[in-house]
DNA sequence: CACAAAAAAGATATAAATGTCTTAAAACGG
DNA sequence: CCGTTTTAAGACATTTATATCTTTTTTGTG
């Protein structure tokens, strides 16, 4: 599989936040229900995203998480890097430590191109853009069942 | 990480076989030493590749594994599919089960392009071609240390 | 202040990937 | 037939990823 569950969940949750928009704090509980993701697991993921300063969190009633102002223009790539590091965008596809121009693996050149394309694809659109597309409809962030508009 | 250790090792080992070329059986022990990969783990991987009919195996003295004649023109993609299935080339990048034209995730369209590019990159070159490039020098399949030409 | 809501943090459980070890079966060479 | 080489197969150990549960801390409200 390309991405870990952590990344899949993290990206879906962040896109969900971007889709909801606004400055309101959304409880993780709510997000976990909206997207059908394990609440406790999602909590851990948001703790990472909070430490990475991609989201603000607030405790207590009316608390929750929201996209950090300074991070509204981030891309999916930034979520990935926060959750898993940048291995996908830097490392040799065959796992060879010093793979590079000097000692390339047989796939080095080919993979370099693919990698760049992947980086562009994950880095090309901002969460704002993706959130807007999400609101415009036709897109989906959960497995099955109909969409329930968050109440707050 | 993009690929599992199983895939990394499997691809490296298969490229090694392609680089050696010929009809000779190469013992897994030898390959594991050449590439610095755990012997027992590599054995398991070759058992999968044998069952997938990508390699022939032969027991006893002068035994080992070799590329199957019919599979000389396969690509790295075929190794990947044999070892991990085709999820990487078919599944939604966010893990959504019914992601498609009808109910696309926000990344569906973008990922479809990347995925195709990745498929082309893993499917573009045959093991024969890659083996020839390997023999022509300048390429590397192990982490460090100098290359030791297999004696048989 | 007491209570409830919510994130943070820690502990634990389960499953999957990775790695190692042992035994069995096949093939060959004396 | 016996010993060696090798793959095949199975058992086991370790680590990492995934998932769940409990406790603590913060915050708002009555």
mmCIF file of C-alpha atoms (C1' of nucleotides) in Angstrom:
data_model
loop_
_atom_site.group_PDB
_atom_site.id
_atom_site.type_symbol
_atom_site.label_atom_id
_atom_site.label_comp_id
_atom_site.label_asym_id
_atom_site.label_seq_id
_atom_site.Cartn_x
_atom_site.Cartn_y
_atom_site.Cartn_z
ATOM 1 C CA UNK A 1 0.000 0.000 0.000
ATOM 2 C CA UNK A 2 1.186 3.481 -0.737
ATOM 3 C CA UNK A 3 0.141 5.301 2.432
ATOM 4 C CA UNK A 4 -0.243 4.131 6.019
ATOM 5 C CA UNK A 5 -3.623 4.167 7.714
ATOM 6 C CA UNK A 6 -2.323 7.057 9.801
ATOM 7 C CA UNK A 7 -1.747 9.096 6.645
ATOM 8 C CA UNK A 8 -5.001 8.087 5.007
ATOM 9 C CA UNK A 9 -6.981 9.038 8.099
ATOM 10 C CA UNK A 10 -4.970 12.196 8.676
ATOM 11 C CA UNK A 11 -5.438 13.446 5.140
ATOM 12 C CA UNK A 12 -9.142 12.643 5.108
ATOM 13 C CA UNK A 13 -9.642 14.402 8.418
ATOM 14 C CA UNK A 14 -7.711 17.470 7.322
ATOM 15 C CA UNK A 15 -9.639 17.659 4.057
ATOM 16 C CA UNK A 16 -12.808 17.364 6.098
ATOM 17 C CA UNK A 17 -11.732 20.338 8.205
ATOM 18 C CA UNK A 18 -10.905 22.240 5.046
ATOM 19 C CA UNK A 19 -14.309 21.393 3.644
ATOM 20 C CA UNK A 20 -16.120 22.619 6.724
ATOM 21 C CA UNK A 21 -14.031 25.760 6.713
ATOM 22 C CA UNK A 22 -14.334 28.669 9.100
ATOM 23 C CA UNK A 23 -12.688 29.255 12.429
ATOM 24 C CA UNK A 24 -14.869 26.947 14.460
ATOM 25 C CA UNK A 25 -13.302 24.134 16.470
ATOM 26 C CA UNK A 26 -14.586 20.736 15.431
ATOM 27 C CA UNK A 27 -14.417 17.970 18.074
ATOM 28 C CA UNK A 28 -12.373 14.962 17.051
ATOM 29 C CA UNK A 29 -15.296 12.826 18.163
ATOM 30 C CA UNK A 30 -17.434 14.514 15.581
ATOM 31 C CA UNK A 31 -14.869 14.067 12.839
ATOM 32 C CA UNK A 32 -14.440 10.413 13.713
ATOM 33 C CA UNK A 33 -18.174 9.902 13.330
ATOM 34 C CA UNK A 34 -18.391 11.921 10.120
ATOM 35 C CA UNK A 35 -15.618 9.938 8.485
ATOM 36 C CA UNK A 36 -16.135 6.625 10.255
ATOM 37 C CA UNK A 37 -12.635 6.522 11.712
ATOM 38 C CA UNK A 38 -11.688 5.134 15.128
ATOM 39 C CA UNK A 39 -11.982 8.036 17.585
ATOM 40 C CA UNK A 40 -8.983 7.193 19.749
ATOM 41 C CA UNK A 41 -6.763 6.530 16.780
ATOM 42 C CA UNK A 42 -7.773 9.778 15.169
ATOM 43 C CA UNK A 43 -7.027 11.558 18.433
ATOM 44 C CA UNK A 44 -3.428 10.359 18.270
ATOM 45 C CA UNK A 45 -3.140 11.571 14.712
ATOM 46 C CA UNK A 46 -4.434 15.028 15.596
ATOM 47 C CA UNK A 47 -1.975 15.182 18.473
ATOM 48 C CA UNK A 48 0.784 14.795 15.912
ATOM 49 C CA UNK A 49 -0.757 17.386 13.626
ATOM 50 C CA UNK A 50 -1.109 19.769 16.559
ATOM 51 C CA UNK A 51 2.521 19.323 17.534
ATOM 52 C CA UNK A 52 3.457 19.875 13.895
ATOM 53 C CA UNK A 53 1.488 23.152 14.136
ATOM 54 C CA UNK A 54 -0.819 22.321 11.272
ATOM 55 C CA UNK A 55 -3.906 22.517 13.489
ATOM 56 C CA UNK A 56 -4.948 24.419 16.577
ATOM 57 C CA UNK A 57 -6.621 22.485 19.351
ATOM 58 C CA UNK A 58 -8.769 23.726 22.177
ATOM 59 C CA UNK A 59 -10.045 21.795 25.184
ATOM 60 C CA UNK A 60 -13.342 21.814 26.919
ATOM 61 C CA UNK A 61 -16.855 22.554 25.680
ATOM 62 C CA UNK A 62 -16.927 24.016 22.177
ATOM 63 C CA UNK A 63 -13.360 22.850 21.859
ATOM 64 C CA UNK A 64 -11.892 20.631 19.198
ATOM 65 C CA UNK A 65 -9.463 21.087 16.350
ATOM 66 C CA UNK A 66 -9.316 23.438 13.399
ATOM 67 C CA UNK A 67 -6.921 24.270 10.621
ATOM 68 C CA UNK A 68 -4.302 26.659 11.825
ATOM 69 C CA UNK A 69 -4.568 30.055 10.179
ATOM 70 C CA UNK A 70 -0.988 30.009 8.977
ATOM 71 C CA UNK A 71 -1.562 26.526 7.586
ATOM 72 C CA UNK A 72 -4.639 27.142 5.473
ATOM 73 C CA UNK A 73 -2.563 27.215 2.334
ATOM 74 C CA UNK A 74 -0.663 24.016 3.032
ATOM 75 C CA UNK A 75 -0.969 21.045 0.718
ATOM 76 C CA UNK A 76 -1.605 17.371 1.328
ATOM 77 C CA UNK A 77 2.115 16.868 1.060
ATOM 78 C CA UNK A 78 2.653 18.839 4.258
ATOM 79 C CA UNK A 79 0.287 16.529 6.127
ATOM 80 C CA UNK A 80 2.182 13.544 4.824
ATOM 81 C CA UNK A 81 5.524 14.988 5.845
ATOM 82 C CA UNK A 82 4.185 15.834 9.303
ATOM 83 C CA UNK A 83 2.872 12.310 9.829
ATOM 84 C CA UNK A 84 5.507 10.175 8.130
ATOM 85 C CA UNK A 85 8.495 12.275 7.260
ATOM 86 C CA UNK A 86 9.627 12.956 3.724
ATOM 87 C CA UNK A 87 10.964 9.497 2.864
ATOM 88 C CA UNK A 88 8.488 9.161 0.025
ATOM 89 C CA UNK A 89 9.901 12.278 -1.582
ATOM 90 C CA UNK A 90 13.571 11.713 -0.915
ATOM 91 C CA UNK A 91 14.508 8.065 -0.501
ATOM 92 C CA UNK A 92 15.619 5.442 -2.995
ATOM 93 C CA UNK A 93 12.724 3.290 -4.158
ATOM 94 C CA UNK A 94 14.778 0.164 -3.452
ATOM 95 C CA UNK A 95 15.827 1.379 -0.018
ATOM 96 C CA UNK A 96 19.518 1.779 -0.866
ATOM 97 C CA UNK A 97 21.054 4.335 1.488
ATOM 98 C CA UNK A 98 23.463 6.200 -0.739
ATOM 99 C CA UNK A 99 21.544 5.893 -3.976
ATOM 100 C CA UNK A 100 22.195 8.963 -6.089
ATOM 101 C CA UNK A 101 23.899 10.233 -9.205
ATOM 102 C CA UNK A 102 27.183 8.722 -8.055
ATOM 103 C CA UNK A 103 25.943 5.224 -7.206
ATOM 104 C CA UNK A 104 22.484 4.935 -8.709
ATOM 105 C CA UNK A 105 20.323 1.875 -8.418
ATOM 106 C CA UNK A 106 18.921 0.672 -11.753
ATOM 107 C CA UNK A 107 15.656 2.504 -11.084
ATOM 108 C CA UNK A 108 17.138 5.717 -9.742
ATOM 109 C CA UNK A 109 16.611 7.885 -12.790
ATOM 110 C CA UNK A 110 13.153 6.517 -13.509
ATOM 111 C CA UNK A 111 12.022 6.835 -9.920
ATOM 112 C CA UNK A 112 13.353 10.376 -9.659
ATOM 113 C CA UNK A 113 10.853 11.388 -12.299
ATOM 114 C CA UNK A 114 7.950 9.508 -10.725
ATOM 115 C CA UNK A 115 8.831 10.910 -7.335
ATOM 116 C CA UNK A 116 8.784 14.423 -8.658
ATOM 117 C CA UNK A 117 5.423 13.808 -10.236
ATOM 118 C CA UNK A 118 4.063 12.444 -6.977
ATOM 119 C CA UNK A 119 5.442 15.412 -5.104
ATOM 120 C CA UNK A 120 3.731 17.753 -7.523
ATOM 121 C CA UNK A 121 0.507 15.850 -7.201
ATOM 122 C CA UNK A 122 0.502 15.952 -3.379
ATOM 123 C CA UNK A 123 1.887 19.473 -3.282
ATOM 124 C CA UNK A 124 -0.044 21.062 -6.102
ATOM 125 C CA UNK A 125 -3.321 21.934 -4.468
ATOM 126 C CA UNK A 126 -3.842 23.791 -1.201
ATOM 127 C CA UNK A 127 -6.263 22.596 1.440
ATOM 128 C CA UNK A 128 -8.288 25.716 0.755
ATOM 129 C CA UNK A 129 -8.706 24.744 -2.883
ATOM 130 C CA UNK A 130 -9.521 21.156 -2.028
ATOM 131 C CA UNK A 131 -11.949 22.304 0.664
ATOM 132 C CA UNK A 132 -13.738 24.492 -1.844
ATOM 133 C CA UNK A 133 -13.982 21.635 -4.322
ATOM 134 C CA UNK A 134 -15.331 19.496 -1.527
ATOM 135 C CA UNK A 135 -18.038 22.039 -0.714
ATOM 136 C CA UNK A 136 -18.952 22.363 -4.369
ATOM 137 C CA UNK A 137 -20.062 18.744 -4.109
ATOM 138 C CA UNK A 138 -19.441 15.537 -5.948
ATOM 139 C CA UNK A 139 -16.590 14.507 -3.698
ATOM 140 C CA UNK A 140 -16.495 12.073 -0.862
ATOM 141 C CA UNK A 141 -14.344 11.448 2.191
ATOM 142 C CA UNK A 142 -16.000 8.449 3.781
ATOM 143 C CA UNK A 143 -16.569 4.896 2.706
ATOM 144 C CA UNK A 144 -20.292 4.489 2.404
ATOM 145 C CA UNK A 145 -23.576 5.938 3.560
ATOM 146 C CA UNK A 146 -24.843 9.382 2.887
ATOM 147 C CA UNK A 147 -23.156 12.558 3.879
ATOM 148 C CA UNK A 148 -24.223 14.181 7.157
ATOM 149 C CA UNK A 149 -23.626 17.888 7.328
ATOM 150 C CA UNK A 150 -21.794 18.698 10.567
ATOM 151 C CA UNK A 151 -24.086 20.631 12.887
ATOM 152 C CA UNK A 152 -21.388 22.870 14.282
ATOM 153 C CA UNK B 1 7.531 4.163 2.755
ATOM 154 C CA UNK B 2 6.459 3.266 -0.738
ATOM 155 C CA UNK B 3 7.447 -0.386 -0.950
ATOM 156 C CA UNK B 4 7.661 -3.093 1.699
ATOM 157 C CA UNK B 5 10.986 -4.712 2.535
ATOM 158 C CA UNK B 6 9.669 -7.809 0.820
ATOM 159 C CA UNK B 7 9.266 -5.875 -2.422
ATOM 160 C CA UNK B 8 12.559 -4.033 -2.111
ATOM 161 C CA UNK B 9 14.436 -7.281 -1.539
ATOM 162 C CA UNK B 10 12.484 -9.139 -4.185
ATOM 163 C CA UNK B 11 13.116 -6.532 -6.858
ATOM 164 C CA UNK B 12 16.782 -6.229 -6.008
ATOM 165 C CA UNK B 13 17.201 -9.996 -6.098
ATOM 166 C CA UNK B 14 15.390 -10.322 -9.411
ATOM 167 C CA UNK B 15 17.436 -7.520 -10.952
ATOM 168 C CA UNK B 16 20.522 -9.295 -9.676
ATOM 169 C CA UNK B 17 19.441 -12.459 -11.454
ATOM 170 C CA UNK B 18 18.786 -10.453 -14.587
ATOM 171 C CA UNK B 19 22.219 -8.889 -14.311
ATOM 172 C CA UNK B 20 23.947 -12.253 -13.975
ATOM 173 C CA UNK B 21 21.935 -13.589 -16.884
ATOM 174 C CA UNK B 22 22.238 -17.017 -18.415
ATOM 175 C CA UNK B 23 20.509 -20.235 -17.545
ATOM 176 C CA UNK B 24 22.557 -21.078 -14.482
ATOM 177 C CA UNK B 25 20.839 -21.601 -11.144
ATOM 178 C CA UNK B 26 22.098 -19.197 -8.494
ATOM 179 C CA UNK B 27 21.741 -20.349 -4.855
ATOM 180 C CA UNK B 28 19.650 -18.055 -2.692
ATOM 181 C CA UNK B 29 22.484 -18.156 -0.180
ATOM 182 C CA UNK B 30 24.753 -16.620 -2.742
ATOM 183 C CA UNK B 31 22.278 -13.905 -3.647
ATOM 184 C CA UNK B 32 21.716 -13.062 -0.003
ATOM 185 C CA UNK B 33 25.459 -12.581 0.432
ATOM 186 C CA UNK B 34 25.838 -10.599 -2.786
ATOM 187 C CA UNK B 35 23.072 -8.199 -1.843
ATOM 188 C CA UNK B 36 23.440 -8.349 1.943
ATOM 189 C CA UNK B 37 19.886 -9.534 2.529
ATOM 190 C CA UNK B 38 18.779 -11.955 5.255
ATOM 191 C CA UNK B 39 19.052 -15.441 3.749
ATOM 192 C CA UNK B 40 15.952 -16.940 5.355
ATOM 193 C CA UNK B 41 13.833 -13.933 4.536
ATOM 194 C CA UNK B 42 14.988 -13.959 0.951
ATOM 195 C CA UNK B 43 14.168 -17.648 0.768
ATOM 196 C CA UNK B 44 10.564 -16.876 1.632
ATOM 197 C CA UNK B 45 10.429 -14.227 -1.041
ATOM 198 C CA UNK B 46 11.783 -16.576 -3.694
ATOM 199 C CA UNK B 47 9.231 -19.173 -2.654
ATOM 200 C CA UNK B 48 6.539 -16.648 -3.536
ATOM 201 C CA UNK B 49 8.231 -15.785 -6.818
ATOM 202 C CA UNK B 50 8.530 -19.477 -7.639
ATOM 203 C CA UNK B 51 4.858 -20.072 -6.940
ATOM 204 C CA UNK B 52 4.085 -17.036 -9.106
ATOM 205 C CA UNK B 53 6.103 -18.732 -11.836
ATOM 206 C CA UNK B 54 8.505 -15.862 -12.273
ATOM 207 C CA UNK B 55 11.505 -18.015 -11.356
ATOM 208 C CA UNK B 56 12.491 -21.641 -11.646
ATOM 209 C CA UNK B 57 14.043 -23.293 -8.624
ATOM 210 C CA UNK B 58 16.121 -26.412 -8.396
ATOM 211 C CA UNK B 59 17.280 -28.262 -5.292
ATOM 212 C CA UNK B 60 20.521 -29.895 -4.411
ATOM 213 C CA UNK B 61 24.098 -29.185 -5.503
ATOM 214 C CA UNK B 62 24.288 -26.726 -8.406
ATOM 215 C CA UNK B 63 20.690 -25.843 -7.583
ATOM 216 C CA UNK B 64 19.266 -22.451 -6.840
ATOM 217 C CA UNK B 65 16.944 -20.051 -8.592
ATOM 218 C CA UNK B 66 16.941 -18.462 -12.018
ATOM 219 C CA UNK B 67 14.660 -16.291 -14.088
ATOM 220 C CA UNK B 68 12.066 -18.365 -15.792
ATOM 221 C CA UNK B 69 12.468 -18.403 -19.560
ATOM 222 C CA UNK B 70 8.938 -17.223 -20.158
ATOM 223 C CA UNK B 71 9.475 -14.435 -17.660
ATOM 224 C CA UNK B 72 12.632 -12.872 -19.018
ATOM 225 C CA UNK B 73 10.672 -10.043 -20.531
ATOM 226 C CA UNK B 74 8.662 -9.225 -17.434
ATOM 227 C CA UNK B 75 8.976 -5.832 -15.786
ATOM 228 C CA UNK B 76 9.504 -4.773 -12.195
ATOM 229 C CA UNK B 77 5.787 -4.231 -12.001
ATOM 230 C CA UNK B 78 5.182 -7.948 -12.370
ATOM 231 C CA UNK B 79 7.425 -8.656 -9.390
ATOM 232 C CA UNK B 80 5.494 -6.119 -7.343
ATOM 233 C CA UNK B 81 2.168 -7.610 -8.316
ATOM 234 C CA UNK B 82 3.398 -11.105 -7.508
ATOM 235 C CA UNK B 83 4.616 -10.055 -4.068
ATOM 236 C CA UNK B 84 1.981 -7.535 -2.990
ATOM 237 C CA UNK B 85 -0.917 -7.615 -5.378
ATOM 238 C CA UNK B 86 -1.911 -4.713 -7.568
ATOM 239 C CA UNK B 87 -3.306 -2.393 -4.900
ATOM 240 C CA UNK B 88 -0.733 0.256 -5.752
ATOM 241 C CA UNK B 89 -2.001 0.342 -9.317
ATOM 242 C CA UNK B 90 -5.707 0.087 -8.651
ATOM 243 C CA UNK B 91 -6.742 1.325 -5.233
ATOM 244 C CA UNK B 92 -7.822 4.756 -4.005
ATOM 245 C CA UNK B 93 -4.939 6.694 -2.496
ATOM 246 C CA UNK B 94 -7.080 7.476 0.566
ATOM 247 C CA UNK B 95 -8.234 3.883 0.936
ATOM 248 C CA UNK B 96 -11.875 4.555 0.077
ATOM 249 C CA UNK B 97 -13.450 1.345 -1.225
ATOM 250 C CA UNK B 98 -15.724 2.589 -3.962
ATOM 251 C CA UNK B 99 -13.694 5.579 -5.070
ATOM 252 C CA UNK B 100 -14.204 6.134 -8.780
ATOM 253 C CA UNK B 101 -15.769 8.392 -11.341
ATOM 254 C CA UNK B 102 -19.098 8.082 -9.600
ATOM 255 C CA UNK B 103 -17.998 8.857 -6.039
ATOM 256 C CA UNK B 104 -14.482 10.260 -6.321
ATOM 257 C CA UNK B 105 -12.405 11.306 -3.354
ATOM 258 C CA UNK B 106 -10.905 14.789 -3.698
ATOM 259 C CA UNK B 107 -7.646 13.309 -4.927
ATOM 260 C CA UNK B 108 -9.105 10.726 -7.276
ATOM 261 C CA UNK B 109 -8.415 12.491 -10.542
ATOM 262 C CA UNK B 110 -4.950 13.658 -9.516
ATOM 263 C CA UNK B 111 -3.960 10.264 -8.187
ATOM 264 C CA UNK B 112 -5.223 8.505 -11.297
ATOM 265 C CA UNK B 113 -2.593 10.366 -13.285
ATOM 266 C CA UNK B 114 0.204 9.714 -10.809
ATOM 267 C CA UNK B 115 -0.772 6.094 -10.590
ATOM 268 C CA UNK B 116 -0.593 5.728 -14.324
ATOM 269 C CA UNK B 117 2.809 7.326 -14.368
ATOM 270 C CA UNK B 118 4.017 4.977 -11.637
ATOM 271 C CA UNK B 119 2.633 2.025 -13.524
ATOM 272 C CA UNK B 120 4.490 3.113 -16.622
ATOM 273 C CA UNK B 121 7.663 3.587 -14.662
ATOM 274 C CA UNK B 122 7.512 0.124 -13.061
ATOM 275 C CA UNK B 123 6.219 -1.483 -16.235
ATOM 276 C CA UNK B 124 8.297 0.293 -18.835
ATOM 277 C CA UNK B 125 11.540 -1.628 -18.783
ATOM 278 C CA UNK B 126 11.974 -5.368 -18.967
ATOM 279 C CA UNK B 127 14.274 -7.281 -16.650
ATOM 280 C CA UNK B 128 16.390 -8.082 -19.688
ATOM 281 C CA UNK B 129 16.934 -4.393 -20.411
ATOM 282 C CA UNK B 130 17.624 -3.599 -16.772
ATOM 283 C CA UNK B 131 19.980 -6.567 -16.518
ATOM 284 C CA UNK B 132 21.901 -5.336 -19.541
ATOM 285 C CA UNK B 133 22.169 -1.847 -18.044
ATOM 286 C CA UNK B 134 23.382 -3.453 -14.847
ATOM 287 C CA UNK B 135 26.096 -5.362 -16.687
ATOM 288 C CA UNK B 136 27.159 -2.254 -18.545
ATOM 289 C CA UNK B 137 28.189 -0.912 -15.149
ATOM 290 C CA UNK B 138 27.553 2.171 -13.096
ATOM 291 C CA UNK B 139 24.591 0.657 -11.301
ATOM 292 C CA UNK B 140 24.330 -0.798 -7.861
ATOM 293 C CA UNK B 141 22.049 -3.213 -6.027
ATOM 294 C CA UNK B 142 23.589 -3.364 -2.577
ATOM 295 C CA UNK B 143 24.123 -0.826 0.161
ATOM 296 C CA UNK B 144 27.862 -0.490 0.471
ATOM 297 C CA UNK B 145 31.100 -2.265 -0.267
ATOM 298 C CA UNK B 146 32.492 -3.226 -3.610
ATOM 299 C CA UNK B 147 30.820 -5.493 -6.078
ATOM 300 C CA UNK B 148 31.815 -9.168 -6.069
ATOM 301 C CA UNK B 149 31.263 -10.989 -9.330
ATOM 302 C CA UNK B 150 29.409 -14.219 -8.629
ATOM 303 C CA UNK B 151 31.700 -17.174 -9.263
ATOM 304 C CA UNK B 152 29.004 -19.424 -10.649
ATOM 305 C "C1'" DC C 1 -17.492 25.312 43.126
ATOM 306 C "C1'" DA C 2 -19.397 21.182 40.878
ATOM 307 C "C1'" DC C 3 -20.131 19.155 36.587
ATOM 308 C "C1'" DA C 4 -19.618 18.134 31.814
ATOM 309 C "C1'" DA C 5 -16.973 18.389 27.469
ATOM 310 C "C1'" DA C 6 -13.015 17.841 25.217
ATOM 311 C "C1'" DA C 7 -7.906 17.214 24.153
ATOM 312 C "C1'" DA C 8 -3.586 15.080 26.065
ATOM 313 C "C1'" DA C 9 -1.272 11.409 27.652
ATOM 314 C "C1'" DG C 10 -0.350 6.874 28.983
ATOM 315 C "C1'" DA C 11 -1.236 1.924 29.131
ATOM 316 C "C1'" DT C 12 -2.568 -2.027 26.925
ATOM 317 C "C1'" DA C 13 -4.225 -5.143 23.185
ATOM 318 C "C1'" DT C 14 -4.192 -6.957 18.506
ATOM 319 C "C1'" DA C 15 -2.519 -7.648 14.001
ATOM 320 C "C1'" DA C 16 0.855 -7.405 10.450
ATOM 321 C "C1'" DA C 17 5.525 -7.097 8.837
ATOM 322 C "C1'" DT C 18 10.014 -8.492 9.453
ATOM 323 C "C1'" DG C 19 13.484 -11.580 10.832
ATOM 324 C "C1'" DT C 20 15.468 -16.022 12.690
ATOM 325 C "C1'" DC C 21 15.710 -20.868 13.537
ATOM 326 C "C1'" DT C 22 14.662 -25.811 12.809
ATOM 327 C "C1'" DT C 23 13.183 -29.631 10.241
ATOM 328 C "C1'" DA C 24 11.826 -31.873 5.951
ATOM 329 C "C1'" DA C 25 12.329 -33.019 1.162
ATOM 330 C "C1'" DA C 26 14.793 -33.187 -3.165
ATOM 331 C "C1'" DA C 27 18.942 -33.784 -5.873
ATOM 332 C "C1'" DC C 28 23.625 -34.952 -6.638
ATOM 333 C "C1'" DG C 29 28.148 -37.290 -5.971
ATOM 334 C "C1'" DG C 30 30.817 -40.561 -4.060
ATOM 335 C "C1'" DC D 1 23.314 -46.179 0.417
ATOM 336 C "C1'" DC D 2 25.317 -42.108 2.784
ATOM 337 C "C1'" DG D 3 26.599 -37.414 3.202
ATOM 338 C "C1'" DT D 4 26.293 -32.785 1.314
ATOM 339 C "C1'" DT D 5 23.891 -29.028 -0.904
ATOM 340 C "C1'" DT D 6 20.021 -26.810 -1.723
ATOM 341 C "C1'" DT D 7 14.971 -25.338 -1.775
ATOM 342 C "C1'" DA D 8 10.518 -25.911 0.884
ATOM 343 C "C1'" DA D 9 8.016 -25.576 4.825
ATOM 344 C "C1'" DG D 10 6.886 -24.654 9.382
ATOM 345 C "C1'" DA D 11 7.626 -22.712 13.938
ATOM 346 C "C1'" DC D 12 8.999 -19.004 16.550
ATOM 347 C "C1'" DA D 13 10.659 -14.249 17.928
ATOM 348 C "C1'" DT D 14 10.795 -9.361 17.365
ATOM 349 C "C1'" DT D 15 9.312 -5.086 15.851
ATOM 350 C "C1'" DT D 16 6.092 -1.874 14.006
ATOM 351 C "C1'" DA D 17 1.427 -0.427 12.852
ATOM 352 C "C1'" DT D 18 -3.082 -0.287 14.179
ATOM 353 C "C1'" DA D 19 -6.642 -0.080 17.574
ATOM 354 C "C1'" DT D 20 -8.759 0.355 22.153
ATOM 355 C "C1'" DC D 21 -9.174 1.719 26.914
ATOM 356 C "C1'" DT D 22 -8.254 4.547 31.023
ATOM 357 C "C1'" DT D 23 -6.635 8.534 33.421
ATOM 358 C "C1'" DT D 24 -5.310 13.342 33.544
ATOM 359 C "C1'" DT D 25 -5.629 18.174 32.352
ATOM 360 C "C1'" DT D 26 -7.947 22.074 30.485
ATOM 361 C "C1'" DT D 27 -12.024 24.746 29.682
ATOM 362 C "C1'" DG D 28 -16.719 26.335 29.816
ATOM 363 C "C1'" DT D 29 -21.296 26.472 32.154
ATOM 364 C "C1'" DG D 30 -24.662 26.430 35.612
#
